[in-house]
Coordinates of C-alpha atoms in Angstrom, one line a residue:
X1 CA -18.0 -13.5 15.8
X2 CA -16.7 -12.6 12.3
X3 CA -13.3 -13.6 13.3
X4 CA -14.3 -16.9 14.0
X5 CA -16.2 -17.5 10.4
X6 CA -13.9 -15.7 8.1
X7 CA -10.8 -17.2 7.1
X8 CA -7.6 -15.2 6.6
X9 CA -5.2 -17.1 5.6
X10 CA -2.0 -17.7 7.2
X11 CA -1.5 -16.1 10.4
X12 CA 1.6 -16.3 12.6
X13 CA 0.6 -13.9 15.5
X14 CA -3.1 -13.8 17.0
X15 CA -5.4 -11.1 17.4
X16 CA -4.4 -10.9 20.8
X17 CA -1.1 -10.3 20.6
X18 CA 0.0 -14.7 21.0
X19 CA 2.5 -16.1 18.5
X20 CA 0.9 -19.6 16.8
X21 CA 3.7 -22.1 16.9
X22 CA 4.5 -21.5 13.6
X23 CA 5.0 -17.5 14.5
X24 CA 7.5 -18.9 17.2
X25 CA 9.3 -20.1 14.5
X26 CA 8.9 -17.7 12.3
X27 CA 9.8 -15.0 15.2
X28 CA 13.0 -16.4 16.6
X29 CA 15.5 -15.6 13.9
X30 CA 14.2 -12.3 13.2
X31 CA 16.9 -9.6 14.4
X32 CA 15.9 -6.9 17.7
X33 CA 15.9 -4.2 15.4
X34 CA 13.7 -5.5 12.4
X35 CA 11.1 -6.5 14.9
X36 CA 10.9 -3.1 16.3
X37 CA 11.4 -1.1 12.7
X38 CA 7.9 -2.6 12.2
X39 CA 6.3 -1.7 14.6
X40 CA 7.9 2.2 14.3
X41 CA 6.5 2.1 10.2
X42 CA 3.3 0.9 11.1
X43 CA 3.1 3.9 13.4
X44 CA 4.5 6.6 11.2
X45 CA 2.6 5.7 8.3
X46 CA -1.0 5.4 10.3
X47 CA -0.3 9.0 11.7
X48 CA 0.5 10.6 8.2
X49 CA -2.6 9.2 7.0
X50 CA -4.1 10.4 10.2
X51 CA -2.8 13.8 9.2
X52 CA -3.4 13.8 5.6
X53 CA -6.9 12.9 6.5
X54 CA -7.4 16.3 8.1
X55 CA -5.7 18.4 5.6
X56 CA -8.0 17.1 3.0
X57 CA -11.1 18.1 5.2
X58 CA -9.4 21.4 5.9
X59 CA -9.0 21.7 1.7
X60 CA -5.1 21.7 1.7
X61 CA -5.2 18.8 -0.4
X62 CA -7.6 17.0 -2.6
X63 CA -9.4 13.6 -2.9
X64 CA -7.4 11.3 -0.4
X65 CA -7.2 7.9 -0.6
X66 CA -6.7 6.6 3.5
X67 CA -4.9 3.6 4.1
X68 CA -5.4 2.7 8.1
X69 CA -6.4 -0.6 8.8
X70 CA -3.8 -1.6 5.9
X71 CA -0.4 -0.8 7.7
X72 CA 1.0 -4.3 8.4
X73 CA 0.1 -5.3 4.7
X74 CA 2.0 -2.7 3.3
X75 CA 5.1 -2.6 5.9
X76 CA 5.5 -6.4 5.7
X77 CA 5.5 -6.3 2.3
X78 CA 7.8 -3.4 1.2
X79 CA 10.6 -4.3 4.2
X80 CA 11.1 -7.6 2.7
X81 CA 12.3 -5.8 -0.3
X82 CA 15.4 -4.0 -1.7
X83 CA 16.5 -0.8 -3.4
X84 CA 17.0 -2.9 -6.5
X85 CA 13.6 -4.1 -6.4
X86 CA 11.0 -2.3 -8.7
X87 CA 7.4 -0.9 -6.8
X88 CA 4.3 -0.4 -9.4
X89 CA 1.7 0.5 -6.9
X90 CA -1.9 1.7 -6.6
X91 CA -3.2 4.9 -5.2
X92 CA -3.2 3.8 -1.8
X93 CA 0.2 2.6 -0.9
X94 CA 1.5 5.6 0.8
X95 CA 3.4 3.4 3.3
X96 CA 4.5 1.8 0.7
X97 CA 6.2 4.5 -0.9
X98 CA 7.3 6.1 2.3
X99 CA 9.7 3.1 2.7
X100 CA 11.0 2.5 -1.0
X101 CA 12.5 6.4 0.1
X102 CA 9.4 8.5 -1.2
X103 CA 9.9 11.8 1.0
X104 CA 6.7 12.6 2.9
X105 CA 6.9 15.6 0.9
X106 CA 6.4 14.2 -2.4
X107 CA 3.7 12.4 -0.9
X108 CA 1.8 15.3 0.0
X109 CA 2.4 17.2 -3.5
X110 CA 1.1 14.4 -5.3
X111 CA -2.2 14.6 -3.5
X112 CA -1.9 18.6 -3.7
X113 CA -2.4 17.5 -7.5
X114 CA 1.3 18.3 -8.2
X115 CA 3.0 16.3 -11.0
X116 CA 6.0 16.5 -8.9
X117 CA 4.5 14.4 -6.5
X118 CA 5.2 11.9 -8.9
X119 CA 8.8 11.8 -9.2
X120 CA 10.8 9.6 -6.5
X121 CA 14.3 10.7 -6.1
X122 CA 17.1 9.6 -8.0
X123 CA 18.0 5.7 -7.7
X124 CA 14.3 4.8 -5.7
X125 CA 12.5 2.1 -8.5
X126 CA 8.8 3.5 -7.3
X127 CA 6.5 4.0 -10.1
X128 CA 3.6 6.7 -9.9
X129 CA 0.6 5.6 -8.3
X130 CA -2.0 3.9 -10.6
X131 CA -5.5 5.7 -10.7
X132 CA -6.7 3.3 -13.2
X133 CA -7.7 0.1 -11.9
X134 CA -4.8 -2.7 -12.8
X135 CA -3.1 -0.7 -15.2
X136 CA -0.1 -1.3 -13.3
X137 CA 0.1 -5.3 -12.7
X138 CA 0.9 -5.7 -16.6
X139 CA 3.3 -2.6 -16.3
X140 CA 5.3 -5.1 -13.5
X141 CA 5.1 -7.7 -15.6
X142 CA 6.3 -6.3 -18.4
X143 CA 9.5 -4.7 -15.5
X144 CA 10.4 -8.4 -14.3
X145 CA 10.5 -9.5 -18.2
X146 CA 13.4 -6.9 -18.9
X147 CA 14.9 -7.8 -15.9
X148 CA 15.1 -11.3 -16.7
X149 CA 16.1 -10.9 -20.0
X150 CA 19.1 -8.3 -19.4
X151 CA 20.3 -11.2 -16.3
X152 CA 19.3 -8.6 -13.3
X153 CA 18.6 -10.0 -10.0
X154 CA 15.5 -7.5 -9.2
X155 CA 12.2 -8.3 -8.5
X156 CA 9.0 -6.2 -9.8
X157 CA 6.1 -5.7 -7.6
X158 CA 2.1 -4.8 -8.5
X159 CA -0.2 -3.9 -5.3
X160 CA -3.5 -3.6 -6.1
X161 CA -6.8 -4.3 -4.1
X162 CA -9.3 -6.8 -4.3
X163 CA -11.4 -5.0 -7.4
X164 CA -8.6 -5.4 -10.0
X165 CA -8.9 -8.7 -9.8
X166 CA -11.9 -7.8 -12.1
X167 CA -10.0 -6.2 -14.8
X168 CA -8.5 -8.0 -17.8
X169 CA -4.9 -6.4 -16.9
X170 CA -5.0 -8.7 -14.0
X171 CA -5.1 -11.7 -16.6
X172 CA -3.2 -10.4 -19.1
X173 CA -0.7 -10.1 -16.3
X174 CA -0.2 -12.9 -14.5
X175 CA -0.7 -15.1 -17.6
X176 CA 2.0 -13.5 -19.2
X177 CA 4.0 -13.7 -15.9
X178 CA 3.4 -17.8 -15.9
X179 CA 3.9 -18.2 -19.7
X180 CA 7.3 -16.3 -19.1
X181 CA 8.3 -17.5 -15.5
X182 CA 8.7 -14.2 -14.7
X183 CA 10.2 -12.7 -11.4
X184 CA 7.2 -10.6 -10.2
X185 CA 5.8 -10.5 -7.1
X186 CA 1.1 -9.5 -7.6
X187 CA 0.4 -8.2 -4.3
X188 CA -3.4 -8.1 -4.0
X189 CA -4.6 -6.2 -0.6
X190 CA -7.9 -8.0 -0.3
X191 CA -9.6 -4.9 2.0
X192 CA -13.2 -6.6 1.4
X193 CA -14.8 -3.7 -1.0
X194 CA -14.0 -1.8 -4.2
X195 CA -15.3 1.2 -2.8
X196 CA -19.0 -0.1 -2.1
X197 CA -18.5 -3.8 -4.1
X198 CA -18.2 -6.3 -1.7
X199 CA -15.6 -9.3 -2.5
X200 CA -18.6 -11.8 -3.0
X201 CA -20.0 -10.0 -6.0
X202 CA -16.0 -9.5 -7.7
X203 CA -15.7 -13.3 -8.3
X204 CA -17.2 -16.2 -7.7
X205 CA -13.9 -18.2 -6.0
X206 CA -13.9 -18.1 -2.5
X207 CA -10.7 -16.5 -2.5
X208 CA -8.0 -14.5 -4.8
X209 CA -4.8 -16.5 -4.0
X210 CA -6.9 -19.7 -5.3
X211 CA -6.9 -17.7 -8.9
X212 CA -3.2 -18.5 -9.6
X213 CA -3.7 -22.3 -10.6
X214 CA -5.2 -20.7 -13.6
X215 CA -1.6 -19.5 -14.5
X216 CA 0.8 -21.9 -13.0
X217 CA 2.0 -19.6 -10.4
X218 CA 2.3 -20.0 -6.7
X219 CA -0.6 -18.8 -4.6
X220 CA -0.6 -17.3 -1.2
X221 CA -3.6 -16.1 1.2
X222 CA -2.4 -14.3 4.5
X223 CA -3.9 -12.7 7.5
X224 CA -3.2 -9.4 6.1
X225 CA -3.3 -7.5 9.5
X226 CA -0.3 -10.0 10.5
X227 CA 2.7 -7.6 9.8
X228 CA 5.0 -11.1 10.6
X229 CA 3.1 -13.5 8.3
X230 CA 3.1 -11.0 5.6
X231 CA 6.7 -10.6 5.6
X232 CA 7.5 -14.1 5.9
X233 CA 5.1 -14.6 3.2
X234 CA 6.9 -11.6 1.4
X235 CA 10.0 -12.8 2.1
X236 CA 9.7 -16.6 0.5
X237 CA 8.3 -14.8 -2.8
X238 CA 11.2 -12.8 -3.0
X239 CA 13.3 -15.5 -2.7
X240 CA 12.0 -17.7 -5.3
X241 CA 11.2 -14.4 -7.7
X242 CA 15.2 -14.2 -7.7
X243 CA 16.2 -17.8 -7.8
X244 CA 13.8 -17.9 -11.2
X245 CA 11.5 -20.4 -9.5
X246 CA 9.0 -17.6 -11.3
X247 CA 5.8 -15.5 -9.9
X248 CA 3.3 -15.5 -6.9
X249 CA 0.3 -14.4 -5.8
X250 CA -0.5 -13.4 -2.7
X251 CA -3.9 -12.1 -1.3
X252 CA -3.6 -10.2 2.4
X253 CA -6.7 -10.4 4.0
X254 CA -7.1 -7.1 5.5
X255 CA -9.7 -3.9 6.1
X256 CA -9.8 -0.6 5.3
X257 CA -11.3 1.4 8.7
X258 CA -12.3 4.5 6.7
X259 CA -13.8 5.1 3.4
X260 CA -12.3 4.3 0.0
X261 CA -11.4 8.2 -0.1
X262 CA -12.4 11.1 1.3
X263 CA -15.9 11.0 -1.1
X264 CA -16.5 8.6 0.2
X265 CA -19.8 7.4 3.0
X266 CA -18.6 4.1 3.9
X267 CA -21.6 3.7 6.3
X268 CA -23.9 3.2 3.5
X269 CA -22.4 0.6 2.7
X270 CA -20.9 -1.2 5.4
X271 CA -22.3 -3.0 8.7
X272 CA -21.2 -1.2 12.0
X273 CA -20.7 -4.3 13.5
X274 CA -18.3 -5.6 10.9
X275 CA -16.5 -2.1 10.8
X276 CA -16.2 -2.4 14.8
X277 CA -15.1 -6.2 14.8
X278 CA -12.3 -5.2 12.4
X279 CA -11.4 -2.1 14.0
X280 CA -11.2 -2.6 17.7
X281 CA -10.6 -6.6 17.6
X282 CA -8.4 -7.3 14.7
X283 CA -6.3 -4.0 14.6
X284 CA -2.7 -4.5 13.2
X285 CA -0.7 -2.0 15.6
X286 CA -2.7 -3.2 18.6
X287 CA -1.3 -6.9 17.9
X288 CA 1.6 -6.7 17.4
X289 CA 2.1 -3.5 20.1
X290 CA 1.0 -6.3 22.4
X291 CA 4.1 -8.9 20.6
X292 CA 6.4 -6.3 21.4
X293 CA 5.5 -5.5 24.9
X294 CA 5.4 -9.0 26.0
X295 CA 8.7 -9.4 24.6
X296 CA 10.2 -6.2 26.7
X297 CA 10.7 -4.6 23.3
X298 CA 8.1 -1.4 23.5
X299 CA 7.2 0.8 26.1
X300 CA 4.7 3.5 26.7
X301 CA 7.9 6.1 27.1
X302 CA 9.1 4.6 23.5
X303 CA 5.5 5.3 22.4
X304 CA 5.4 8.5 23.4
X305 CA 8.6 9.7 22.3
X306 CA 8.3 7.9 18.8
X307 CA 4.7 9.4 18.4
X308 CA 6.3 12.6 19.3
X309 CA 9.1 12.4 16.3
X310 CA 6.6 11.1 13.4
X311 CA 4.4 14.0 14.1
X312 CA 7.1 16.6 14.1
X313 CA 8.7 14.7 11.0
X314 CA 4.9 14.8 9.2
X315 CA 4.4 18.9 10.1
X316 CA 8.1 19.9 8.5
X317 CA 6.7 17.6 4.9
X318 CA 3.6 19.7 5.4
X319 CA 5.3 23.1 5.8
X320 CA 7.7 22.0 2.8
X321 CA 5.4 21.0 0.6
X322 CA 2.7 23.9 1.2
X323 CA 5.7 26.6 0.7
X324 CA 6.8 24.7 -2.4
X325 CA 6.9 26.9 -5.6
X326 CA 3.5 27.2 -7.5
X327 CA 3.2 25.8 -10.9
X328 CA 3.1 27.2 -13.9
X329 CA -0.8 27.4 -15.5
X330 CA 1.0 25.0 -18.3
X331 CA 0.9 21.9 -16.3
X332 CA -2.9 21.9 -16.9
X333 CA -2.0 20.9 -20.4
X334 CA 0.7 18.8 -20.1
X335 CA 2.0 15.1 -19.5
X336 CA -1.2 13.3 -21.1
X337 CA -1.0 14.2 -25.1
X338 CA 2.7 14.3 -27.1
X339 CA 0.8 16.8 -29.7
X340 CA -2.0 18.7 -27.8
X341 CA -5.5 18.7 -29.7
X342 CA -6.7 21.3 -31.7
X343 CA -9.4 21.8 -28.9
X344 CA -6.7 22.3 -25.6
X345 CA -4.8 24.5 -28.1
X346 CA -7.2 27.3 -27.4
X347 CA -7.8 26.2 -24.4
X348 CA -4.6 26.6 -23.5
X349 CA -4.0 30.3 -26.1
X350 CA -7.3 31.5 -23.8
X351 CA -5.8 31.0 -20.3
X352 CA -2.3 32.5 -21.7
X353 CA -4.3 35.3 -23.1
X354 CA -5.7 35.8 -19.7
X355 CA -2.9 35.9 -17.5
X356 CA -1.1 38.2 -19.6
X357 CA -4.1 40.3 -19.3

């Protein structure tokens, strides 16, 4: 079985459900409420993505970038932060954004190709989501520098998936992070492929976390699909981010179910047999749905009723965001050059001419 032959890093609670010894550990101090918050993200944010899924097919959206298979990575993560705390993530950390206190809504526009999409309310530190690949781990960097110089106690974070690793941002970054003992957090989801690349041909180490020797940073690999090891993991970065013990790596092991985005065949890529042995064996909602039942903390009426909620939570964002006002035709030329070129100035003259016509 793949499960057996791959290693994942650090994992506190089993495919099945089990806490490791460690995961009692880790588990015990944990408070009722934290353990089932969880859970209730991991939920939410598979059933928006669930839902944003359709819209796209239905054309009510554009490209989509899905996410399932990546929950526990991205709830472990972002709980073990704070509104203080600056996000710089990729283009697939929906739940991500969803818990920094990105309204579904804003979600949706930014996928409706809506440059309000882009804008987090007042007070949330969530940068816009990174097309480029990397751009945004020296963007961090360059966060938890000020941040350090002007005596603050935030942290910055860069997530990122396993194919930036290729790019010289993610040098430039965590070398200038280690140089500098900066506070930043590089938060590599390691879902196996950038988009039809598999890991073995992005580097020749056997793992990412193994990378930040090269820097003098700490270096983590965790089962990504653990939503407890990741935020214990999470956690200790954190911690040692604000105590200026300086940066750390870590690499969650995890798997995209779907394709990259919604142009995407991953069956032409990808083995059905490691699709399947991720999906139905390895799922991060089914393990730790089975923690929490063991533990008399979830039920099939709570399941129900929460399900019930998220979905009339994610149809409201929809209606809001499809009934939001329609842009002007001048957004097509703005936000990319400070003094348009002469070329999109007629561009631009053409379409006004046209609409006035």
């Amino acid at each position: 079985m793949l499960r057996q032959m791959e290693k994942v890093g650090l994992q506190y609670l089993q495919p099945d459900g089990t806490l490791t010894p460690e995961g009692e550990v880790a588990w015990k101090p944990i408070e009722r409420p934290l353990k089932i918050e969880f859970y209730r993200w991991m939920c939410k944010i598979r059933l928006f993505d669930q839902r944003a899924v359709i819209l796209q097919r239905q054309g009510r959206i554009g490209t989509y970038a899905p996410l399932q298979g990546q929950e526990a990575a991205q709830v472990g993560s972002a709980l073990a932060l704070n509104r203080e705390d600056w996000v710089f993530p990729s283009y697939r950390e929906h739940g991500v954004a969803m818990i920094a206190g990105m309204p579904l809504k804003q979600i949706l526009l930014y996928w409706m190709g809506r440059v309000e999409g882009c804008r987090p309310p007042e007070g949330i530190k969530l940068f816009p989501p990174a097309v480029p690949i990397a751009t945004q781990i020296p963007h961090a960097a360059g966060a938890a520098w000020a941040s350090k110089l002007k005596g603050e106690q935030s942290v910055a974070v860069a997530y990122f998936g396993d194919g930036a690793t290729s790019e010289g941002d993610f040098h430039e970054g965590l070398n200038f992070a280690g140089v500098f003992r900066l506070p930043v957090i590089f938060f590599c989801q390691n879902n196996q492929y950038a988009i039809s690349v598999p890991f073995s041909r992005q580097t020749a180490t056997e793992t990412v976390a193994e990378k930040a020797a090269a820097y003098a940073i700490r270096g983590v690999r965790v089962d990504g699909n653990d939503v407890l090891a990741i935020y214990t993991v999470m956690k200790e970065a954190v911690e040692r981010a604000r105590s200026g013990e300086g940066a750390t790596l870590i690499e969650a092991v995890t798997y995209r179910h779907g394709a990259h985005t919604t142009a995407d065949d991953a069956g032409r890529y990808r083995k059905q047999e490691e699709t399947r042995e991720w999906v139905e064996l390895r799922d991060p909602l089914t393990r730790y749905r089975r923690l929490l039942e063991s533990e008399g903390l979830w039920s099939e009426a709570e399941e129900r009723d929460w399900e019930a909620h998220c979905k009339q939570e994610i149809e409201e964002a929809v209606r809001e965001a499809e009934s939001a006002e329609v842009p002007p035709s001048s957004h097509l030329f703005a936000h990319v050059f400070a003094d348009l070129p002469p070329s999109l100035v007629r561009q631009r003259e053409s379409l006004f001419r046209l609409e006035e016509g």
